[in-house]
Short mmCIF file of C-alpha atoms in Angstrom, two decimals:
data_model
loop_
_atom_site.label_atom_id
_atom_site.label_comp_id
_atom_site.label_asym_id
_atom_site.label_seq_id
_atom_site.Cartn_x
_atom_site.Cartn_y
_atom_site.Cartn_z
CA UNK A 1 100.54 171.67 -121.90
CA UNK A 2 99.88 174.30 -124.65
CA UNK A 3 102.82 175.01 -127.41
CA UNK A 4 103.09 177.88 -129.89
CA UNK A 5 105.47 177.31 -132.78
CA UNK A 6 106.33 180.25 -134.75
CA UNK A 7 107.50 179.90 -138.96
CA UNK A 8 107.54 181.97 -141.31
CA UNK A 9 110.43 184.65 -140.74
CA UNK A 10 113.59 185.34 -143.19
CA UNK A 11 115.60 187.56 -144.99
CA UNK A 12 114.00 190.14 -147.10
CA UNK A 13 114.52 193.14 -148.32
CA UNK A 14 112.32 196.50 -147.73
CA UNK A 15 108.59 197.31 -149.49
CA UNK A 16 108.44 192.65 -149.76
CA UNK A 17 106.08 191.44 -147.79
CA UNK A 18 106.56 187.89 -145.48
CA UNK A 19 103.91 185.83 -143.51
CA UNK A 20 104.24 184.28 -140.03
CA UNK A 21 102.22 181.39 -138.93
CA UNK A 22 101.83 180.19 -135.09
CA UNK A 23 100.49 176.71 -135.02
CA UNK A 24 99.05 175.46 -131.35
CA UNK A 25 100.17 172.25 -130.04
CA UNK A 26 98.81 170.43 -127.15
CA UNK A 27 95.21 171.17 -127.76
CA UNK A 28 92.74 171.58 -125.33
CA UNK A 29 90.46 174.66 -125.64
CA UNK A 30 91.13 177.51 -128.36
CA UNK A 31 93.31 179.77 -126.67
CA UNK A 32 90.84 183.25 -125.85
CA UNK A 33 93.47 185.58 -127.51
CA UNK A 34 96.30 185.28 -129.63
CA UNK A 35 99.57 187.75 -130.47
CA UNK A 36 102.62 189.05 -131.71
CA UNK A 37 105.19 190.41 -129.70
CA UNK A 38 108.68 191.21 -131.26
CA UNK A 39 112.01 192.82 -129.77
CA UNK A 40 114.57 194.23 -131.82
CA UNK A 41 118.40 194.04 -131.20
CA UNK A 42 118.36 197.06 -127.48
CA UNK A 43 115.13 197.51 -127.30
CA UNK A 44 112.34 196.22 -124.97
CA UNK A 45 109.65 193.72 -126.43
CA UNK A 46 107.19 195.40 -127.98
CA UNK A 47 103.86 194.57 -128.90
CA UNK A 48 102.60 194.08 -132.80
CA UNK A 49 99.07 192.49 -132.93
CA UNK A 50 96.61 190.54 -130.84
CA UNK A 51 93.13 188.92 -132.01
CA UNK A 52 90.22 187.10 -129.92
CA UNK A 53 87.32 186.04 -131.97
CA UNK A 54 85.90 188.92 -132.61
CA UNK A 55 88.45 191.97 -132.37
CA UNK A 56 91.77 192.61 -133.75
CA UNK A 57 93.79 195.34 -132.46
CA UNK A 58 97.47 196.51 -134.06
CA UNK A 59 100.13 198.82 -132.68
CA UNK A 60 100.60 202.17 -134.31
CA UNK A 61 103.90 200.45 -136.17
CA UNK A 62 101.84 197.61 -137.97
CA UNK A 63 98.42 199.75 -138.37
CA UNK A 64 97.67 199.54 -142.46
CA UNK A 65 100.71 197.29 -142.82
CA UNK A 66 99.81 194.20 -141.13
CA UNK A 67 97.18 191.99 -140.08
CA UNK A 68 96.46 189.26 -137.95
CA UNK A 69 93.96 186.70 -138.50
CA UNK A 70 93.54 183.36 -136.88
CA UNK A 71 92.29 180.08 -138.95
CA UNK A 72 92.05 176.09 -138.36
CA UNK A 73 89.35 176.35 -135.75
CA UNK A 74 91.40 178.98 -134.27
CA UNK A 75 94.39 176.91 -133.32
CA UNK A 76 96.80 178.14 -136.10
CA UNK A 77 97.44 182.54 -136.12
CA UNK A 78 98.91 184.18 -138.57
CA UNK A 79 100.78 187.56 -139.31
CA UNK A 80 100.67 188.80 -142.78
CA UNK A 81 102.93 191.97 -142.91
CA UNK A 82 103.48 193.73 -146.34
CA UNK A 83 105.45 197.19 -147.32
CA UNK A 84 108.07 195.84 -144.53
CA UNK A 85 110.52 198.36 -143.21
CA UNK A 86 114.29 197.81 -141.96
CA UNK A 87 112.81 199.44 -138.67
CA UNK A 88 110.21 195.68 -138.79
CA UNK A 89 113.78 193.66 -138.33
CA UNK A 90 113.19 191.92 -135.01
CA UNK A 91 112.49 188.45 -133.28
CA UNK A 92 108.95 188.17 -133.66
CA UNK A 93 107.36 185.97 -130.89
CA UNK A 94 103.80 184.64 -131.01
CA UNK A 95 101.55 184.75 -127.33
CA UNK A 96 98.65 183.51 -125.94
CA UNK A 97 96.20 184.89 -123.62
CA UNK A 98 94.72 182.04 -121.71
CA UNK A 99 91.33 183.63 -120.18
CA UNK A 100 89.65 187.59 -121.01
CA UNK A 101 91.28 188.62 -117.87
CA UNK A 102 94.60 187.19 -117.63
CA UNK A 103 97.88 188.45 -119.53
CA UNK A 104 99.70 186.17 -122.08
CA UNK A 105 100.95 183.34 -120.56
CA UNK A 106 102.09 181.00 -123.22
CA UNK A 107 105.03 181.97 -125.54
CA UNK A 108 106.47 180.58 -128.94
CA UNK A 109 110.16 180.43 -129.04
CA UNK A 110 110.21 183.42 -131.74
CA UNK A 111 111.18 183.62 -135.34
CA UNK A 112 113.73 185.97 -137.11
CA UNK A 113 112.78 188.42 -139.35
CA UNK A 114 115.34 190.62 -140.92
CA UNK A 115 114.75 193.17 -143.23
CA UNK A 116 116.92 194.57 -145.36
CA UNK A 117 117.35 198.55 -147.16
#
């Protein structure tokens, strides 16, 4: 069975920049899309970023801010996100997409990131 392990998240304070990595574990196939989700303390989970091979696509939030990239034969995803905002302070969860028209199925167990004024 497929794992996603999140890392990466901390303390920092506003305009730093952090990077989260997902790592897969229990590898079979390259999972067909890969994302972040996050959900801040009352609000709903939201989502940040997704990637397949070939296309990237970013919430309004993390447009020009963020990006997503995937590397190690796909298996590893990561989230760079720079200029970060108290408003970015969430659990940030990483998600995979299975097949093109299924929903994300597999979930990481999320990583804190707090960021500070």
């Amino acid at each position: 069975q497929v794992q996603l392990v999140e890392s990466g998240g901390g303390l920092v304070q506003a305009g730093d920049s952090l990077r989260l990595s997902c790592e897969t574990s229990g590898r079979g196939s390259v999972i067909y899309r890969m994302g972040w989700f996050r959900r801040s303390p009352g609000k709903e989970r939201e989502f940040v970023a997704a990637i397949t091979r070939t296309n990237a696509e970013y919430a309004d939030s993390a447009k020009g801010r963020f990006t997503i990239s995937r590397e190690n034969a796909g298996y590893t995803v990561l989230l760079q996100m720079n200029s970060l905002k108290p408003e970015d302070t969430a659990v940030y969860y990483c998600a995979g997409q299975s097949h093109p028209f299924g929903t994300f199925d597999t979930w990481g167990q999320g990583t804190q990131v707090t960021v500070s004024s």
